[in-house]
PDB file of C-alpha atoms and ligand atoms in Angstrom:
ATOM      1  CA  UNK A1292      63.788 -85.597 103.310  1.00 94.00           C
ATOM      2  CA  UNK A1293      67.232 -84.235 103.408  1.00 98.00           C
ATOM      3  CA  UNK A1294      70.389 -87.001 102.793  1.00 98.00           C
ATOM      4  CA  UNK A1295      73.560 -86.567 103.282  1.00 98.00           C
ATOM      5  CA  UNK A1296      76.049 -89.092 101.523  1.00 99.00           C
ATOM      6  CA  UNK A1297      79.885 -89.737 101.065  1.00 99.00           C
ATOM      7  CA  UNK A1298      81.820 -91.791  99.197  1.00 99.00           C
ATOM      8  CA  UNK A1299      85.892 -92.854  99.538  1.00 98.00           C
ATOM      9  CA  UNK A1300      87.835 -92.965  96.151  1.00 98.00           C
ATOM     10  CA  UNK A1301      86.657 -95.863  95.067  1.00 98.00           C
ATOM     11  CA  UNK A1302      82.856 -94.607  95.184  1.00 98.00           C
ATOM     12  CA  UNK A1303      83.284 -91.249  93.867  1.00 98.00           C
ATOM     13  CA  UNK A1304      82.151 -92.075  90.391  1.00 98.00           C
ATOM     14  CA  UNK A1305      79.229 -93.703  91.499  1.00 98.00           C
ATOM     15  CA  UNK A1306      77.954 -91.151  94.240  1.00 98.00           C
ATOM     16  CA  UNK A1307      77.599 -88.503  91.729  1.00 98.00           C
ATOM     17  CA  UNK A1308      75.470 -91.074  89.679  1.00 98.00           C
ATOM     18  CA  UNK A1309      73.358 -92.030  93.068  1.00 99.00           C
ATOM     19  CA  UNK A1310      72.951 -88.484  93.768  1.00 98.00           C
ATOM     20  CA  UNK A1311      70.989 -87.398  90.956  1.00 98.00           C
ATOM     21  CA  UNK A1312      68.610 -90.383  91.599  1.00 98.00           C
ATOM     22  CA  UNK A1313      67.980 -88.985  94.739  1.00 98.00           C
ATOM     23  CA  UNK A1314      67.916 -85.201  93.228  1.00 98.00           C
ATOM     24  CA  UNK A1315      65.366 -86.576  90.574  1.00 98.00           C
ATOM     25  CA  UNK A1316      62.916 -87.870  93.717  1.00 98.00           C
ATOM     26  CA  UNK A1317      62.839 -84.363  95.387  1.00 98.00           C
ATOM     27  CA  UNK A1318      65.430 -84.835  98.200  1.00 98.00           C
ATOM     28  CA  UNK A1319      67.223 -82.282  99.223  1.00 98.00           C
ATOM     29  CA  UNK A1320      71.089 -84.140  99.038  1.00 98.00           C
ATOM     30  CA  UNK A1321      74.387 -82.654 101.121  1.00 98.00           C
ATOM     31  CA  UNK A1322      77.565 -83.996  99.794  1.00 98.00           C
ATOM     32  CA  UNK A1323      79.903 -84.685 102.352  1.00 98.00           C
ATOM     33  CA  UNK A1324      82.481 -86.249 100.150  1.00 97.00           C
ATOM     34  CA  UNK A1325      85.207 -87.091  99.166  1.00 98.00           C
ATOM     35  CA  UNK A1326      85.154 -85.221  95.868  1.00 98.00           C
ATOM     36  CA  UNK A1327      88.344 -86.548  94.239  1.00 98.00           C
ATOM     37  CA  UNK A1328      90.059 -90.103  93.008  1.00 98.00           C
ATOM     38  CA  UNK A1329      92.552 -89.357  95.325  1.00 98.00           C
ATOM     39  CA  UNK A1330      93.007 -91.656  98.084  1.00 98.00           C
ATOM     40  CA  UNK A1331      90.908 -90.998 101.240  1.00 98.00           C
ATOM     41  CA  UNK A1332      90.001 -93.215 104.223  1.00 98.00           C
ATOM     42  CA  UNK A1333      86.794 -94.534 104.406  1.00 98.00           C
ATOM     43  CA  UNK A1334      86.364 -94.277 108.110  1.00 98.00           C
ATOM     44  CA  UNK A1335      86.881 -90.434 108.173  1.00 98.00           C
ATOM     45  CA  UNK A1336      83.906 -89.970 105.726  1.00 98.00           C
ATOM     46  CA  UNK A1337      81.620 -92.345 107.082  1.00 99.00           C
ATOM     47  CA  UNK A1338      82.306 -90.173 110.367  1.00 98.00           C
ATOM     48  CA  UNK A1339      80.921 -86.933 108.846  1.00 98.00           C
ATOM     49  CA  UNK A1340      78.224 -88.841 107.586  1.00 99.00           C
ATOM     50  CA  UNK A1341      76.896 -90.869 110.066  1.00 98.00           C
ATOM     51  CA  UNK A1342      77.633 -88.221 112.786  1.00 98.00           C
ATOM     52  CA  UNK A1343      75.219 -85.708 110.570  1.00 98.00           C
ATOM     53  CA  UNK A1344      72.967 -88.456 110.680  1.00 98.00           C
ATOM     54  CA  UNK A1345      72.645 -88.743 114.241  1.00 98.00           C
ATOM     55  CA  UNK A1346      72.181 -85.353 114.924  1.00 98.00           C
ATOM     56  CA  UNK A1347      69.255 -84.714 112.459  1.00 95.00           C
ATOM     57  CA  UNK A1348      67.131 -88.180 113.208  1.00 89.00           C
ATOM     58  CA  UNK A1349      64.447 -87.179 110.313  1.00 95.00           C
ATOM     59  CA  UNK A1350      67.342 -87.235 107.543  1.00 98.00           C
ATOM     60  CA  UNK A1351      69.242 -90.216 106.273  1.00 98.00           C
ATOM     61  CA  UNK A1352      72.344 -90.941 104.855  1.00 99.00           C
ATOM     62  CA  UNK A1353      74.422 -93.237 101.908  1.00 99.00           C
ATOM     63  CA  UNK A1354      77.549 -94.146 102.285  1.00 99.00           C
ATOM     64  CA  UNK A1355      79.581 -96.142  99.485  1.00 99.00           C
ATOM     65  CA  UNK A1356      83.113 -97.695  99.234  1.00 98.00           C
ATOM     66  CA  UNK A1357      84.455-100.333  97.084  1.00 98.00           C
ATOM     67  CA  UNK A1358      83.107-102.917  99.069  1.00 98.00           C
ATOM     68  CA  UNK A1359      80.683-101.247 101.239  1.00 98.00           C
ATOM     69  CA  UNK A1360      81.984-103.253 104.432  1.00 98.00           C
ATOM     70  CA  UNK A1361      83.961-100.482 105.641  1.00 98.00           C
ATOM     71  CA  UNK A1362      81.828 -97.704 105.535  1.00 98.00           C
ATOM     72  CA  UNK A1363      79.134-100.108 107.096  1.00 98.00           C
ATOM     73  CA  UNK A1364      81.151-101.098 109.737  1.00 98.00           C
ATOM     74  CA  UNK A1365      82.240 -97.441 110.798  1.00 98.00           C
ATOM     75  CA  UNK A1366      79.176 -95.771 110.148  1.00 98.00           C
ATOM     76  CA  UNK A1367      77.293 -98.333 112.991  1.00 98.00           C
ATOM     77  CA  UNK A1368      80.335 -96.820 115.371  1.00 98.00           C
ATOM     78  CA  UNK A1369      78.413 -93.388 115.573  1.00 98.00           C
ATOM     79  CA  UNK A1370      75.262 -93.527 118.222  1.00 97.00           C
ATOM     80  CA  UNK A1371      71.611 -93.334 116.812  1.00 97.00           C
ATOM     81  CA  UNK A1372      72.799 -95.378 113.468  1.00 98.00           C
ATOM     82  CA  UNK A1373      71.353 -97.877 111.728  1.00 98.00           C
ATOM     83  CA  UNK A1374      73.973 -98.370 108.332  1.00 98.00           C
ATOM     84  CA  UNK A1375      72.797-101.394 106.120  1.00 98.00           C
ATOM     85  CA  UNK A1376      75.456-102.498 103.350  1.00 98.00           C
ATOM     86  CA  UNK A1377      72.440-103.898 100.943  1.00 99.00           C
ATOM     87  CA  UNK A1378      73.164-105.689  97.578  1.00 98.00           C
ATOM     88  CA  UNK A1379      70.027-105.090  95.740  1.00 98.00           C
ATOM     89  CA  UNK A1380      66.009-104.448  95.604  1.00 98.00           C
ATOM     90  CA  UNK A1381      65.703-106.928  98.152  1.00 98.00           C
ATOM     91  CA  UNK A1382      67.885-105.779 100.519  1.00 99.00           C
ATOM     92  CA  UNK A1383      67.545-102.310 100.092  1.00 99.00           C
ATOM     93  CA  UNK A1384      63.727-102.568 101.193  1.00 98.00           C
ATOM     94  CA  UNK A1385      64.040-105.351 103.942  1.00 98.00           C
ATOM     95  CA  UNK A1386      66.499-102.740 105.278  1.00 98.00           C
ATOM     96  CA  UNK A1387      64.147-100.222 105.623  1.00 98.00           C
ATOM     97  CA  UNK A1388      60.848-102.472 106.297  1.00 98.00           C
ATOM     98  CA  UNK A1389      62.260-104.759 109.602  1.00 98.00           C
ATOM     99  CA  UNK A1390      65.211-102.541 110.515  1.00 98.00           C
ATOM    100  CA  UNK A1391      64.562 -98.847 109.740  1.00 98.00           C
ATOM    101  CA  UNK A1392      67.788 -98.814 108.588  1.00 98.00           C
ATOM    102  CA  UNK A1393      68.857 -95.029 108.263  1.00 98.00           C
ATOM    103  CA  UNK A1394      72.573 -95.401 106.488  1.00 99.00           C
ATOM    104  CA  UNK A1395      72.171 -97.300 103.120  1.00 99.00           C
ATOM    105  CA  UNK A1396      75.563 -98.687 102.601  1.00 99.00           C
ATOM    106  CA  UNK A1397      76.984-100.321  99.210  1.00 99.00           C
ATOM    107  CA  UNK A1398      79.777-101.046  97.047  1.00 99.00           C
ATOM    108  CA  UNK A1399      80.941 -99.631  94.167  1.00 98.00           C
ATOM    109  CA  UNK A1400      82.544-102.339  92.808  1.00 98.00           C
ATOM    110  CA  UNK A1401      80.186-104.731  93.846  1.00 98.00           C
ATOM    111  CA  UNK A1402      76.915-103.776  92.402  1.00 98.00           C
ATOM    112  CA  UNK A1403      76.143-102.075  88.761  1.00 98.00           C
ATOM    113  CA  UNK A1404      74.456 -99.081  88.017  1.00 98.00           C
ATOM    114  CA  UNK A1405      71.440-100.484  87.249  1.00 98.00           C
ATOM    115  CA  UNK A1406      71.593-102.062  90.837  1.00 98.00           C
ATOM    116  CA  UNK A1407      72.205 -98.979  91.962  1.00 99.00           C
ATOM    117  CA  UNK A1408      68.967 -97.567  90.242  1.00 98.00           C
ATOM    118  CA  UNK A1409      66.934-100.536  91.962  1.00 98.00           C
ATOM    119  CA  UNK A1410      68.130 -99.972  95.544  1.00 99.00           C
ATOM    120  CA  UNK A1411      67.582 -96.375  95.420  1.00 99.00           C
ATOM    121  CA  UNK A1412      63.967 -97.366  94.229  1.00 98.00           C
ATOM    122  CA  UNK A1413      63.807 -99.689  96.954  1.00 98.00           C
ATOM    123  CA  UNK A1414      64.873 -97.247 100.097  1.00 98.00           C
ATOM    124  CA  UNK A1415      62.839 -94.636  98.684  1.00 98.00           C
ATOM    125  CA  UNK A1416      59.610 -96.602  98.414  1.00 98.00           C
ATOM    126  CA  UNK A1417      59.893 -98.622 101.798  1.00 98.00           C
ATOM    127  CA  UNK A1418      58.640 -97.760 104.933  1.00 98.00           C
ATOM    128  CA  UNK A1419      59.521 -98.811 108.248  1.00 98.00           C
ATOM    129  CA  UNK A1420      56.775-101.754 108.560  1.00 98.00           C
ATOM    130  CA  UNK A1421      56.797-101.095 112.882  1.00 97.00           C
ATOM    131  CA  UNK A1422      54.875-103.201 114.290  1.00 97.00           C
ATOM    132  CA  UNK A1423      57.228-106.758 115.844  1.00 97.00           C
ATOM    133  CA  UNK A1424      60.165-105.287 114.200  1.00 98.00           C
ATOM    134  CA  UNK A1425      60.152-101.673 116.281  1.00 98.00           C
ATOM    135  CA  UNK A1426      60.347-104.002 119.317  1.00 98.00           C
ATOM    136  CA  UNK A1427      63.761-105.456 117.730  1.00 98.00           C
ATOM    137  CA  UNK A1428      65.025-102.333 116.703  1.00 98.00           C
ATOM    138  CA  UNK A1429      64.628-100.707 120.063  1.00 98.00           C
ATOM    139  CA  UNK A1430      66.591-103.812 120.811  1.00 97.00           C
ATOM    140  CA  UNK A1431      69.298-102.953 119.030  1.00 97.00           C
ATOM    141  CA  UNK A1432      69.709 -99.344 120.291  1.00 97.00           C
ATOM    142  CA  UNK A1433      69.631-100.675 123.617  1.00 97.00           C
ATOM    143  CA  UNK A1434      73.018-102.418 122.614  1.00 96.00           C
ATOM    144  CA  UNK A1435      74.615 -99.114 122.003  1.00 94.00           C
ATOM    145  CA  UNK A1436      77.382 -98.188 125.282  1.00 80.00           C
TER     146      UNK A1436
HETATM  147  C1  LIG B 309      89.620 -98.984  99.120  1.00 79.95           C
HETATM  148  O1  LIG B 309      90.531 -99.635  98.305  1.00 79.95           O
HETATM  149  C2  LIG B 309      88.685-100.014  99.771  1.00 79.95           C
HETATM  150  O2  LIG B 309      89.378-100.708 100.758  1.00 79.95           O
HETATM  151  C3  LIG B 309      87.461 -99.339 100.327  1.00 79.95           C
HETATM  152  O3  LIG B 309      86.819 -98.650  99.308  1.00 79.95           O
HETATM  153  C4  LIG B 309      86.391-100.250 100.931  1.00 79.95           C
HETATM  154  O4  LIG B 309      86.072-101.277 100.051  1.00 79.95           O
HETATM  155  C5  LIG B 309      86.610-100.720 102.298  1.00 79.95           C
HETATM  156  O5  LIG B 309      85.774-101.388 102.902  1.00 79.95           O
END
């Protein structure tokens, strides 16, 4: 499973520390940055993220700003996405079990490391359950324009 992730300023720190979890699991991860403290715009990234995304459909992505709203809320801009700003365990698998989520969103200065630790355990061990929920996730591409 290939990911590709990206982070603004204020998620820098913390992507480096989320991608060696994902390293340590065996995915192959593409950094899409930012690679700096200097200001960026979150909207820009989660554009290069989300549109790599979309055109690879077997890969997946993480995106992560302060708050994690923004890069949510772009990321769901780009066609074929599914970006889920989770909070912890729980979140992170209900994201991928009833909504095949394929952006995992969250905030850097919302959750803790250890969080972090326990989402990326989450989104790496859940499946997409299928079943009712595929119906509702069709559903929600058939919202897209
Ligand atoms: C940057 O200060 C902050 O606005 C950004 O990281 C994010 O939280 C936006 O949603």
């Amino acid at each position: 499973m290939k990911i590709y992730i990206g982070s603004d300023h204020a998620g820098v720190e913390v992507k480096e520390f989320t991608k060696e979890l994902f390293k340590k699991r065996g995915y192959e991860v593409e950094d899409l940055g930012t690679h700096s403290t200097e200001r960026v715009d979150y909207p820009d990234i989660a554009k290069e993220v989300a549109t790599a995304v979309s055109k690879d459909l077997d890969s997946q992505g993480v995106l992560i700003c302060g708050t994690g709203i923004g890069m949510s809320i772009s990321a769901n801009k780009i066609k074929g996405i599914r970006a889920a700003e989770v909070f912890d365990y729980y979140t992170a698998s209900m994201a991928r079990a009833h909504n095949d989520a394929n952006i995992l969103c969250f905030g850097a200065r919302v959750v803790g490391l250890g969080v972090v630790e326990s989402i990326v355990e989450a989104w790496c061990n859940t499946p997409f359950e299928g079943g009712r929920h595929a119906k509702r996730v069709e559903k929600i591409t058939s919202l897209e324009k």
